[in-house]
């Protein structure tokens, strides 16, 4: 199926590992050039090399902390200059730490707001002129199923990601006439480093073995297994494609059926 992504250009945040990396690979397999962002130069460079080798499509590593506005401005500028266009923006960064209300001080809140809410707002603001020129711009925010069912112990995620959903809904209506779509993808339990560290932390807190904690997570998913980063990437690639031109303002979970909420 032609997804209409060949020759287009994307910028993907938090993409040296996990879901972001899988998204970048998925887009590049469709012929879309990709700029990938992360903070660590070496892991970013090897991810870019692997993606380019596998897809044969130009992949540009850009060192960028998504929690810093000056980094974001430089990243969007460098990606658009290198590709001569920017059609797809995938807003993604590491998840905030766990903690209870009384353990999370002001500095944690400010960082989570910058990394998980303002990063999306700022990247979209910087990329908007290019997305408008594209005629079929795409903004896709990676959030979490926590926006449908808040997760205990993940207060910072529960709070900041709902801000993304509210912002994205309004933005989708403001930009629809420009042919730009804005959607949110909510991963459930996806087997990445982030998930492993969350399960480890829960196992420690509850005094159970890691293998038992993993089994417990799997048993909570109606499909009976943890998702792979590629499962999320497939949804993102669809939303980025021409096939999804009439889909905007939505919040879609990729969670093996684990969310019990209707919407
Ligand atoms: P991960 O930790 O495996 O990978 C995160 C990637 O982002 C890495 O490449 C890391 O280097 C990069 N990164 C982290 N902080 C960054 C920053 N400030 N600036 C630039 N790059 C940064 O995480 P993941 O599992 O792929 O998750 C991606 C997002 O999806 C996170 O926000 C996470 O909370 C969310 N999420 C994941 C799951 C899951 O099950 N994996 C579930 C719900 C939500």
PDB file of C-alpha atoms and ligand atoms in Angstrom:
ATOM      1  CA  UNK A   1       0.000   0.000   0.000  1.00  0.00           C
ATOM      2  CA  UNK A   2       1.386   3.442  -0.889  1.00  0.00           C
ATOM      3  CA  UNK A   3       1.236   5.508   2.295  1.00  0.00           C
ATOM      4  CA  UNK A   4       2.177   8.694   0.472  1.00  0.00           C
ATOM      5  CA  UNK A   5       5.216   9.268   2.689  1.00  0.00           C
ATOM      6  CA  UNK A   6       7.926   8.744   0.093  1.00  0.00           C
ATOM      7  CA  UNK A   7      10.101  11.882  -0.242  1.00  0.00           C
ATOM      8  CA  UNK A   8       8.596  13.564   2.817  1.00  0.00           C
ATOM      9  CA  UNK A   9      10.525  14.597   5.918  1.00  0.00           C
ATOM     10  CA  UNK A  10       9.911  14.044   9.616  1.00  0.00           C
ATOM     11  CA  UNK A  11      11.350  15.015  12.961  1.00  0.00           C
ATOM     12  CA  UNK A  12      11.022  12.479  15.785  1.00  0.00           C
ATOM     13  CA  UNK A  13      11.803  13.347  19.408  1.00  0.00           C
ATOM     14  CA  UNK A  14      13.378  10.910  21.896  1.00  0.00           C
ATOM     15  CA  UNK A  15      14.372   8.524  19.128  1.00  0.00           C
ATOM     16  CA  UNK A  16      17.647   6.816  20.034  1.00  0.00           C
ATOM     17  CA  UNK A  17      15.685   4.004  21.709  1.00  0.00           C
ATOM     18  CA  UNK A  18      12.269   2.545  22.338  1.00  0.00           C
ATOM     19  CA  UNK A  19       9.105   3.851  20.739  1.00  0.00           C
ATOM     20  CA  UNK A  20      10.727   6.921  19.133  1.00  0.00           C
ATOM     21  CA  UNK A  21      13.360   4.798  17.429  1.00  0.00           C
ATOM     22  CA  UNK A  22      10.727   2.365  16.133  1.00  0.00           C
ATOM     23  CA  UNK A  23       8.659   5.274  14.811  1.00  0.00           C
ATOM     24  CA  UNK A  24      11.679   6.719  12.991  1.00  0.00           C
ATOM     25  CA  UNK A  25      12.409   3.333  11.437  1.00  0.00           C
ATOM     26  CA  UNK A  26       8.767   2.843  10.448  1.00  0.00           C
ATOM     27  CA  UNK A  27       8.629   6.231   8.726  1.00  0.00           C
ATOM     28  CA  UNK A  28      11.944   5.728   6.952  1.00  0.00           C
ATOM     29  CA  UNK A  29      10.815   2.322   5.651  1.00  0.00           C
ATOM     30  CA  UNK A  30       8.070   4.277   3.854  1.00  0.00           C
ATOM     31  CA  UNK A  31      10.693   6.497   2.200  1.00  0.00           C
ATOM     32  CA  UNK A  32      10.306   9.407   4.617  1.00  0.00           C
ATOM     33  CA  UNK A  33      13.577  11.126   5.595  1.00  0.00           C
ATOM     34  CA  UNK A  34      13.850  11.379   9.349  1.00  0.00           C
ATOM     35  CA  UNK A  35      15.670  13.630  11.804  1.00  0.00           C
ATOM     36  CA  UNK A  36      16.002  11.839  15.130  1.00  0.00           C
ATOM     37  CA  UNK A  37      16.577  13.658  18.412  1.00  0.00           C
ATOM     38  CA  UNK A  38      18.037  12.543  21.744  1.00  0.00           C
ATOM     39  CA  UNK A  39      20.525  13.891  24.296  1.00  0.00           C
ATOM     40  CA  UNK A  40      23.314  11.333  23.968  1.00  0.00           C
ATOM     41  CA  UNK A  41      25.434  11.889  20.849  1.00  0.00           C
ATOM     42  CA  UNK A  42      26.833   8.349  20.614  1.00  0.00           C
ATOM     43  CA  UNK A  43      23.626   6.340  21.033  1.00  0.00           C
ATOM     44  CA  UNK A  44      21.866   8.769  18.693  1.00  0.00           C
ATOM     45  CA  UNK A  45      24.553   8.376  16.022  1.00  0.00           C
ATOM     46  CA  UNK A  46      24.404   4.585  16.141  1.00  0.00           C
ATOM     47  CA  UNK A  47      20.583   4.599  15.996  1.00  0.00           C
ATOM     48  CA  UNK A  48      20.706   6.906  12.937  1.00  0.00           C
ATOM     49  CA  UNK A  49      23.269   4.676  11.266  1.00  0.00           C
ATOM     50  CA  UNK A  50      21.181   1.536  11.870  1.00  0.00           C
ATOM     51  CA  UNK A  51      17.959   3.152  10.641  1.00  0.00           C
ATOM     52  CA  UNK A  52      19.635   4.485   7.504  1.00  0.00           C
ATOM     53  CA  UNK A  53      21.294   1.119   6.818  1.00  0.00           C
ATOM     54  CA  UNK A  54      18.003  -0.759   7.209  1.00  0.00           C
ATOM     55  CA  UNK A  55      15.808   1.617   5.200  1.00  0.00           C
ATOM     56  CA  UNK A  56      18.299   3.133   2.765  1.00  0.00           C
ATOM     57  CA  UNK A  57      16.755   6.523   3.535  1.00  0.00           C
ATOM     58  CA  UNK A  58      18.608   9.598   4.846  1.00  0.00           C
ATOM     59  CA  UNK A  59      18.485   9.721   8.654  1.00  0.00           C
ATOM     60  CA  UNK A  60      19.825  12.772  10.443  1.00  0.00           C
ATOM     61  CA  UNK A  61      20.898  12.600  14.110  1.00  0.00           C
ATOM     62  CA  UNK A  62      20.354  15.869  16.015  1.00  0.00           C
ATOM     63  CA  UNK A  63      21.505  16.144  19.609  1.00  0.00           C
ATOM     64  CA  UNK A  64      18.592  17.790  21.390  1.00  0.00           C
ATOM     65  CA  UNK A  65      17.179  17.823  24.897  1.00  0.00           C
ATOM     66  CA  UNK A  66      13.429  18.048  24.349  1.00  0.00           C
ATOM     67  CA  UNK A  67      13.124  19.818  27.713  1.00  0.00           C
ATOM     68  CA  UNK A  68      15.128  22.809  26.381  1.00  0.00           C
ATOM     69  CA  UNK A  69      13.562  25.416  24.124  1.00  0.00           C
ATOM     70  CA  UNK A  70      16.876  26.541  22.571  1.00  0.00           C
ATOM     71  CA  UNK A  71      17.671  22.923  21.633  1.00  0.00           C
ATOM     72  CA  UNK A  72      14.248  22.509  20.047  1.00  0.00           C
ATOM     73  CA  UNK A  73      14.628  25.705  18.005  1.00  0.00           C
ATOM     74  CA  UNK A  74      17.981  24.509  16.683  1.00  0.00           C
ATOM     75  CA  UNK A  75      16.710  20.974  15.983  1.00  0.00           C
ATOM     76  CA  UNK A  76      13.709  22.105  13.947  1.00  0.00           C
ATOM     77  CA  UNK A  77      15.836  24.611  12.050  1.00  0.00           C
ATOM     78  CA  UNK A  78      18.554  22.023  11.281  1.00  0.00           C
ATOM     79  CA  UNK A  79      16.064  19.356  10.177  1.00  0.00           C
ATOM     80  CA  UNK A  80      14.128  21.716   7.893  1.00  0.00           C
ATOM     81  CA  UNK A  81      17.364  23.088   6.395  1.00  0.00           C
ATOM     82  CA  UNK A  82      18.823  19.632   5.770  1.00  0.00           C
ATOM     83  CA  UNK A  83      15.663  18.246   4.139  1.00  0.00           C
ATOM     84  CA  UNK A  84      14.340  21.464   2.587  1.00  0.00           C
ATOM     85  CA  UNK A  85      10.939  20.684   4.132  1.00  0.00           C
ATOM     86  CA  UNK A  86       9.230  19.271   7.211  1.00  0.00           C
ATOM     87  CA  UNK A  87       5.969  17.362   6.898  1.00  0.00           C
ATOM     88  CA  UNK A  88       5.692  15.212  10.014  1.00  0.00           C
ATOM     89  CA  UNK A  89       6.371  16.035  13.638  1.00  0.00           C
ATOM     90  CA  UNK A  90       6.375  13.233  16.206  1.00  0.00           C
ATOM     91  CA  UNK A  91       6.503  14.687  19.699  1.00  0.00           C
ATOM     92  CA  UNK A  92       8.141  12.207  22.038  1.00  0.00           C
ATOM     93  CA  UNK A  93      10.525  12.315  25.015  1.00  0.00           C
ATOM     94  CA  UNK A  94      11.361  10.207  28.027  1.00  0.00           C
ATOM     95  CA  UNK A  95       8.636   9.707  30.617  1.00  0.00           C
ATOM     96  CA  UNK A  96       8.790  11.557  33.942  1.00  0.00           C
ATOM     97  CA  UNK A  97       9.878   9.776  37.137  1.00  0.00           C
ATOM     98  CA  UNK A  98       7.480   8.011  39.486  1.00  0.00           C
ATOM     99  CA  UNK A  99       6.697   9.431  42.917  1.00  0.00           C
ATOM    100  CA  UNK A 100       3.953  10.535  45.264  1.00  0.00           C
ATOM    101  CA  UNK A 101       2.755  14.103  45.759  1.00  0.00           C
ATOM    102  CA  UNK A 102       4.966  14.584  48.801  1.00  0.00           C
ATOM    103  CA  UNK A 103       8.149  13.239  47.186  1.00  0.00           C
ATOM    104  CA  UNK A 104       7.922  15.320  44.006  1.00  0.00           C
ATOM    105  CA  UNK A 105       9.177  18.821  44.637  1.00  0.00           C
ATOM    106  CA  UNK A 106       8.961  21.925  42.446  1.00  0.00           C
ATOM    107  CA  UNK A 107      12.002  20.974  40.358  1.00  0.00           C
ATOM    108  CA  UNK A 108      10.416  17.644  39.300  1.00  0.00           C
ATOM    109  CA  UNK A 109       7.204  19.413  38.296  1.00  0.00           C
ATOM    110  CA  UNK A 110       8.990  22.070  36.272  1.00  0.00           C
ATOM    111  CA  UNK A 111      11.097  19.494  34.438  1.00  0.00           C
ATOM    112  CA  UNK A 112       8.095  17.258  33.664  1.00  0.00           C
ATOM    113  CA  UNK A 113       6.142  20.238  32.338  1.00  0.00           C
ATOM    114  CA  UNK A 114       9.054  21.223  30.084  1.00  0.00           C
ATOM    115  CA  UNK A 115       9.844  17.685  28.907  1.00  0.00           C
ATOM    116  CA  UNK A 116       6.356  16.245  28.509  1.00  0.00           C
ATOM    117  CA  UNK A 117       4.081  19.222  27.797  1.00  0.00           C
ATOM    118  CA  UNK A 118       6.020  22.265  26.622  1.00  0.00           C
ATOM    119  CA  UNK A 119       8.275  20.135  24.386  1.00  0.00           C
ATOM    120  CA  UNK A 120       5.262  19.361  22.173  1.00  0.00           C
ATOM    121  CA  UNK A 121       3.964  22.945  22.229  1.00  0.00           C
ATOM    122  CA  UNK A 122       7.385  24.397  21.428  1.00  0.00           C
ATOM    123  CA  UNK A 123       8.297  21.919  18.693  1.00  0.00           C
ATOM    124  CA  UNK A 124       4.950  22.471  16.989  1.00  0.00           C
ATOM    125  CA  UNK A 125       5.377  26.247  17.223  1.00  0.00           C
ATOM    126  CA  UNK A 126       8.810  26.094  15.606  1.00  0.00           C
ATOM    127  CA  UNK A 127       7.754  23.635  12.902  1.00  0.00           C
ATOM    128  CA  UNK A 128       4.437  25.293  12.042  1.00  0.00           C
ATOM    129  CA  UNK A 129       5.595  27.371   9.044  1.00  0.00           C
ATOM    130  CA  UNK A 130       7.101  24.227   7.435  1.00  0.00           C
ATOM    131  CA  UNK A 131       4.048  22.099   8.265  1.00  0.00           C
ATOM    132  CA  UNK A 132       1.826  24.740   6.654  1.00  0.00           C
ATOM    133  CA  UNK A 133       3.984  24.771   3.522  1.00  0.00           C
ATOM    134  CA  UNK A 134       3.740  20.980   3.369  1.00  0.00           C
ATOM    135  CA  UNK A 135      -0.007  21.157   2.689  1.00  0.00           C
ATOM    136  CA  UNK A 136      -0.438  17.853   4.546  1.00  0.00           C
ATOM    137  CA  UNK A 137       1.390  18.494   7.813  1.00  0.00           C
ATOM    138  CA  UNK A 138       1.126  15.998  10.642  1.00  0.00           C
ATOM    139  CA  UNK A 139       1.600  16.478  14.386  1.00  0.00           C
ATOM    140  CA  UNK A 140       1.554  13.245  16.377  1.00  0.00           C
ATOM    141  CA  UNK A 141       2.042  13.296  20.137  1.00  0.00           C
ATOM    142  CA  UNK A 142       3.192  10.168  21.969  1.00  0.00           C
ATOM    143  CA  UNK A 143       1.462  10.276  25.352  1.00  0.00           C
ATOM    144  CA  UNK A 144       0.232   7.350  27.479  1.00  0.00           C
ATOM    145  CA  UNK A 145      -2.887   5.359  28.351  1.00  0.00           C
ATOM    146  CA  UNK A 146      -2.597   7.360  31.597  1.00  0.00           C
ATOM    147  CA  UNK A 147      -4.648  10.064  29.834  1.00  0.00           C
ATOM    148  CA  UNK A 148      -7.619   7.672  29.807  1.00  0.00           C
ATOM    149  CA  UNK A 149      -6.912   5.944  33.140  1.00  0.00           C
ATOM    150  CA  UNK A 150      -4.420   7.707  35.427  1.00  0.00           C
ATOM    151  CA  UNK A 151      -1.741   5.307  36.720  1.00  0.00           C
ATOM    152  CA  UNK A 152      -0.943   5.240  40.456  1.00  0.00           C
ATOM    153  CA  UNK A 153       2.572   6.484  41.214  1.00  0.00           C
ATOM    154  CA  UNK A 154       2.861   8.315  37.884  1.00  0.00           C
ATOM    155  CA  UNK A 155       1.441  11.648  38.985  1.00  0.00           C
ATOM    156  CA  UNK A 156       3.709  13.750  36.759  1.00  0.00           C
ATOM    157  CA  UNK A 157       2.781  11.738  33.688  1.00  0.00           C
ATOM    158  CA  UNK A 158      -0.938  11.745  34.548  1.00  0.00           C
ATOM    159  CA  UNK A 159      -0.911  15.534  34.895  1.00  0.00           C
ATOM    160  CA  UNK A 160       1.346  16.728  32.069  1.00  0.00           C
ATOM    161  CA  UNK A 161      -0.015  14.400  29.387  1.00  0.00           C
ATOM    162  CA  UNK A 162      -3.583  15.540  29.922  1.00  0.00           C
ATOM    163  CA  UNK A 163      -2.273  19.030  29.163  1.00  0.00           C
ATOM    164  CA  UNK A 164      -1.011  17.694  25.818  1.00  0.00           C
ATOM    165  CA  UNK A 165      -4.430  16.209  25.027  1.00  0.00           C
ATOM    166  CA  UNK A 166      -6.271  19.474  25.750  1.00  0.00           C
ATOM    167  CA  UNK A 167      -3.756  21.523  23.763  1.00  0.00           C
ATOM    168  CA  UNK A 168      -3.774  19.087  20.824  1.00  0.00           C
ATOM    169  CA  UNK A 169      -7.571  19.086  20.553  1.00  0.00           C
ATOM    170  CA  UNK A 170      -7.724  22.856  20.288  1.00  0.00           C
ATOM    171  CA  UNK A 171      -4.762  22.930  17.917  1.00  0.00           C
ATOM    172  CA  UNK A 172      -6.333  20.313  15.647  1.00  0.00           C
ATOM    173  CA  UNK A 173      -9.320  22.594  15.118  1.00  0.00           C
ATOM    174  CA  UNK A 174      -7.177  25.686  14.547  1.00  0.00           C
ATOM    175  CA  UNK A 175      -4.964  23.977  11.947  1.00  0.00           C
ATOM    176  CA  UNK A 176      -7.496  21.775  10.136  1.00  0.00           C
ATOM    177  CA  UNK A 177      -8.050  24.313   7.360  1.00  0.00           C
ATOM    178  CA  UNK A 178      -4.300  24.163   6.587  1.00  0.00           C
ATOM    179  CA  UNK A 179      -4.540  20.404   5.978  1.00  0.00           C
ATOM    180  CA  UNK A 180      -2.559  19.775   9.163  1.00  0.00           C
ATOM    181  CA  UNK A 181      -3.762  16.967  11.407  1.00  0.00           C
ATOM    182  CA  UNK A 182      -3.006  16.693  15.129  1.00  0.00           C
ATOM    183  CA  UNK A 183      -3.432  13.373  16.931  1.00  0.00           C
ATOM    184  CA  UNK A 184      -2.311  11.652  20.130  1.00  0.00           C
ATOM    185  CA  UNK A 185      -1.114   8.052  20.408  1.00  0.00           C
ATOM    186  CA  UNK A 186      -1.259   6.409  23.840  1.00  0.00           C
ATOM    187  CA  UNK A 187       1.022   3.428  24.398  1.00  0.00           C
ATOM    188  CA  UNK A 188      -0.071   0.826  26.943  1.00  0.00           C
ATOM    189  CA  UNK A 189       2.492  -1.704  28.138  1.00  0.00           C
ATOM    190  CA  UNK A 190       5.183  -1.603  25.458  1.00  0.00           C
ATOM    191  CA  UNK A 191       8.384  -3.601  26.037  1.00  0.00           C
ATOM    192  CA  UNK A 192      11.029  -0.851  26.155  1.00  0.00           C
ATOM    193  CA  UNK A 193      13.712   0.228  28.665  1.00  0.00           C
ATOM    194  CA  UNK A 194      11.228   2.680  30.157  1.00  0.00           C
ATOM    195  CA  UNK A 195       8.703  -0.078  30.883  1.00  0.00           C
ATOM    196  CA  UNK A 196      11.334  -2.445  32.291  1.00  0.00           C
ATOM    197  CA  UNK A 197      12.509   0.239  34.726  1.00  0.00           C
ATOM    198  CA  UNK A 198       8.922   1.003  35.776  1.00  0.00           C
ATOM    199  CA  UNK A 199       8.218  -2.688  36.417  1.00  0.00           C
ATOM    200  CA  UNK A 200      11.521  -3.022  38.329  1.00  0.00           C
ATOM    201  CA  UNK A 201      10.583  -0.065  40.491  1.00  0.00           C
ATOM    202  CA  UNK A 202       7.119  -1.542  41.192  1.00  0.00           C
ATOM    203  CA  UNK A 203       8.640  -4.979  41.973  1.00  0.00           C
ATOM    204  CA  UNK A 204      11.018  -3.338  44.483  1.00  0.00           C
ATOM    205  CA  UNK A 205       8.208  -1.354  46.087  1.00  0.00           C
ATOM    206  CA  UNK A 206       5.981  -4.414  46.415  1.00  0.00           C
ATOM    207  CA  UNK A 207       8.821  -6.796  47.367  1.00  0.00           C
ATOM    208  CA  UNK A 208       8.169  -9.257  44.513  1.00  0.00           C
ATOM    209  CA  UNK A 209      10.470 -10.962  41.970  1.00  0.00           C
ATOM    210  CA  UNK A 210      10.905  -9.217  38.586  1.00  0.00           C
ATOM    211  CA  UNK A 211       9.629 -12.292  36.656  1.00  0.00           C
ATOM    212  CA  UNK A 212       6.437 -12.290  38.759  1.00  0.00           C
ATOM    213  CA  UNK A 213       6.010  -8.545  38.247  1.00  0.00           C
ATOM    214  CA  UNK A 214       6.306  -8.972  34.445  1.00  0.00           C
ATOM    215  CA  UNK A 215       3.808 -11.828  34.518  1.00  0.00           C
ATOM    216  CA  UNK A 216       1.404  -9.668  36.494  1.00  0.00           C
ATOM    217  CA  UNK A 217       1.665  -6.882  33.897  1.00  0.00           C
ATOM    218  CA  UNK A 218       1.037  -9.366  31.080  1.00  0.00           C
ATOM    219  CA  UNK A 219      -1.970 -10.822  32.865  1.00  0.00           C
ATOM    220  CA  UNK A 220      -3.541  -7.345  32.986  1.00  0.00           C
ATOM    221  CA  UNK A 221      -3.480  -7.091  29.190  1.00  0.00           C
ATOM    222  CA  UNK A 222      -6.473  -8.845  27.579  1.00  0.00           C
ATOM    223  CA  UNK A 223      -4.208  -9.943  24.711  1.00  0.00           C
ATOM    224  CA  UNK A 224      -1.914 -11.561  27.293  1.00  0.00           C
ATOM    225  CA  UNK A 225       1.402 -10.072  26.179  1.00  0.00           C
ATOM    226  CA  UNK A 226       3.330  -6.800  26.205  1.00  0.00           C
ATOM    227  CA  UNK A 227       3.351  -4.778  22.996  1.00  0.00           C
ATOM    228  CA  UNK A 228       6.448  -4.073  20.921  1.00  0.00           C
ATOM    229  CA  UNK A 229       7.619  -0.550  19.976  1.00  0.00           C
ATOM    230  CA  UNK A 230       6.725  -1.435  16.382  1.00  0.00           C
ATOM    231  CA  UNK A 231       3.055  -1.809  17.393  1.00  0.00           C
ATOM    232  CA  UNK A 232       3.014   1.879  18.325  1.00  0.00           C
ATOM    233  CA  UNK A 233       5.108   2.819  15.295  1.00  0.00           C
ATOM    234  CA  UNK A 234       2.566   1.223  12.939  1.00  0.00           C
ATOM    235  CA  UNK A 235      -0.169   3.491  14.304  1.00  0.00           C
ATOM    236  CA  UNK A 236       2.066   6.558  14.004  1.00  0.00           C
ATOM    237  CA  UNK A 237       2.989   5.717  10.415  1.00  0.00           C
ATOM    238  CA  UNK A 238      -0.697   5.434   9.530  1.00  0.00           C
ATOM    239  CA  UNK A 239      -1.505   8.784  11.166  1.00  0.00           C
ATOM    240  CA  UNK A 240       1.462  10.366   9.366  1.00  0.00           C
ATOM    241  CA  UNK A 241       0.345   8.996   6.018  1.00  0.00           C
ATOM    242  CA  UNK A 242      -1.985  10.370   3.379  1.00  0.00           C
ATOM    243  CA  UNK A 243      -4.433   7.593   4.307  1.00  0.00           C
ATOM    244  CA  UNK A 244      -5.215   9.440   7.554  1.00  0.00           C
ATOM    245  CA  UNK A 245      -5.957  12.821   6.005  1.00  0.00           C
ATOM    246  CA  UNK A 246      -9.437  13.004   7.607  1.00  0.00           C
ATOM    247  CA  UNK A 247      -8.347  11.830  11.068  1.00  0.00           C
ATOM    248  CA  UNK A 248      -7.627  14.705  13.428  1.00  0.00           C
ATOM    249  CA  UNK A 249      -8.134  15.634  17.068  1.00  0.00           C
ATOM    250  CA  UNK A 250      -8.154  11.993  18.148  1.00  0.00           C
ATOM    251  CA  UNK A 251      -6.511  10.177  21.073  1.00  0.00           C
ATOM    252  CA  UNK A 252      -5.887   6.538  20.217  1.00  0.00           C
ATOM    253  CA  UNK A 253      -4.497   3.885  22.546  1.00  0.00           C
ATOM    254  CA  UNK A 254      -2.243   1.015  21.418  1.00  0.00           C
ATOM    255  CA  UNK A 255      -2.544  -1.216  24.466  1.00  0.00           C
ATOM    256  CA  UNK A 256      -3.681  -4.760  23.626  1.00  0.00           C
ATOM    257  CA  UNK A 257      -7.113  -3.888  25.030  1.00  0.00           C
ATOM    258  CA  UNK A 258      -5.991  -2.987  28.546  1.00  0.00           C
ATOM    259  CA  UNK A 259      -7.828   0.330  28.837  1.00  0.00           C
ATOM    260  CA  UNK A 260     -11.292  -0.310  30.246  1.00  0.00           C
ATOM    261  CA  UNK A 261     -12.582   3.225  29.631  1.00  0.00           C
ATOM    262  CA  UNK A 262     -14.918   3.611  26.638  1.00  0.00           C
ATOM    263  CA  UNK A 263     -13.335   6.796  25.237  1.00  0.00           C
TER     264      UNK A 263
HETATM  265  P1  LIG B   1      12.540   4.868  26.474  1.00  0.00           P
HETATM  266  O1  LIG B   1      13.039   5.366  27.784  1.00  0.00           O
HETATM  267  O2  LIG B   1      12.753   3.458  26.110  1.00  0.00           O
HETATM  268  O3  LIG B   1      13.111   5.792  25.291  1.00  0.00           O
HETATM  269  C1  LIG B   1      13.029   7.180  25.389  1.00  0.00           C
HETATM  270  C2  LIG B   1      13.879   7.832  24.318  1.00  0.00           C
HETATM  271  O4  LIG B   1      13.808   9.247  24.495  1.00  0.00           O
HETATM  272  C3  LIG B   1      15.356   7.485  24.397  1.00  0.00           C
HETATM  273  O5  LIG B   1      15.894   7.538  23.110  1.00  0.00           O
HETATM  274  C4  LIG B   1      15.932   8.619  25.262  1.00  0.00           C
HETATM  275  O6  LIG B   1      17.307   8.808  25.041  1.00  0.00           O
HETATM  276  C5  LIG B   1      15.109   9.784  24.746  1.00  0.00           C
HETATM  277  N1  LIG B   1      14.919  10.895  25.668  1.00  0.00           N
HETATM  278  C6  LIG B   1      14.533  10.842  26.953  1.00  0.00           C
HETATM  279  N2  LIG B   1      14.406  12.083  27.448  1.00  0.00           N
HETATM  280  C7  LIG B   1      14.759  12.938  26.460  1.00  0.00           C
HETATM  281  C8  LIG B   1      14.864  14.340  26.361  1.00  0.00           C
HETATM  282  N3  LIG B   1      14.591  15.144  27.389  1.00  0.00           N
HETATM  283  N4  LIG B   1      15.250  14.876  25.188  1.00  0.00           N
HETATM  284  C9  LIG B   1      15.555  14.087  24.140  1.00  0.00           C
HETATM  285  N5  LIG B   1      15.479  12.753  24.172  1.00  0.00           N
HETATM  286  C10 LIG B   1      15.080  12.183  25.327  1.00  0.00           C
HETATM  287  O7  LIG B   1      10.985   5.240  26.486  1.00  0.00           O
HETATM  288  P2  LIG B   1       9.776   4.604  25.650  1.00  0.00           P
HETATM  289  O8  LIG B   1       9.257   3.418  26.394  1.00  0.00           O
HETATM  290  O9  LIG B   1      10.139   4.481  24.245  1.00  0.00           O
HETATM  291  O10 LIG B   1       8.666   5.733  25.857  1.00  0.00           O
HETATM  292  C11 LIG B   1       8.513   6.852  25.012  1.00  0.00           C
HETATM  293  C12 LIG B   1       7.404   7.708  25.607  1.00  0.00           C
HETATM  294  O11 LIG B   1       6.188   6.944  25.696  1.00  0.00           O
HETATM  295  C13 LIG B   1       7.734   8.171  27.030  1.00  0.00           C
HETATM  296  O12 LIG B   1       7.242   9.467  27.240  1.00  0.00           O
HETATM  297  C14 LIG B   1       6.980   7.173  27.875  1.00  0.00           C
HETATM  298  O13 LIG B   1       6.684   7.652  29.156  1.00  0.00           O
HETATM  299  C15 LIG B   1       5.728   6.956  27.037  1.00  0.00           C
HETATM  300  N6  LIG B   1       5.064   5.700  27.364  1.00  0.00           N
HETATM  301  C16 LIG B   1       5.720   4.522  27.253  1.00  0.00           C
HETATM  302  C17 LIG B   1       5.057   3.345  27.612  1.00  0.00           C
HETATM  303  C18 LIG B   1       5.739   2.000  27.524  1.00  0.00           C
HETATM  304  O14 LIG B   1       5.127   1.012  27.920  1.00  0.00           O
HETATM  305  N7  LIG B   1       6.929   1.893  27.026  1.00  0.00           N
HETATM  306  C19 LIG B   1       3.736   3.387  28.066  1.00  0.00           C
HETATM  307  C20 LIG B   1       3.105   4.618  28.155  1.00  0.00           C
HETATM  308  C21 LIG B   1       3.772   5.782  27.795  1.00  0.00           C
END
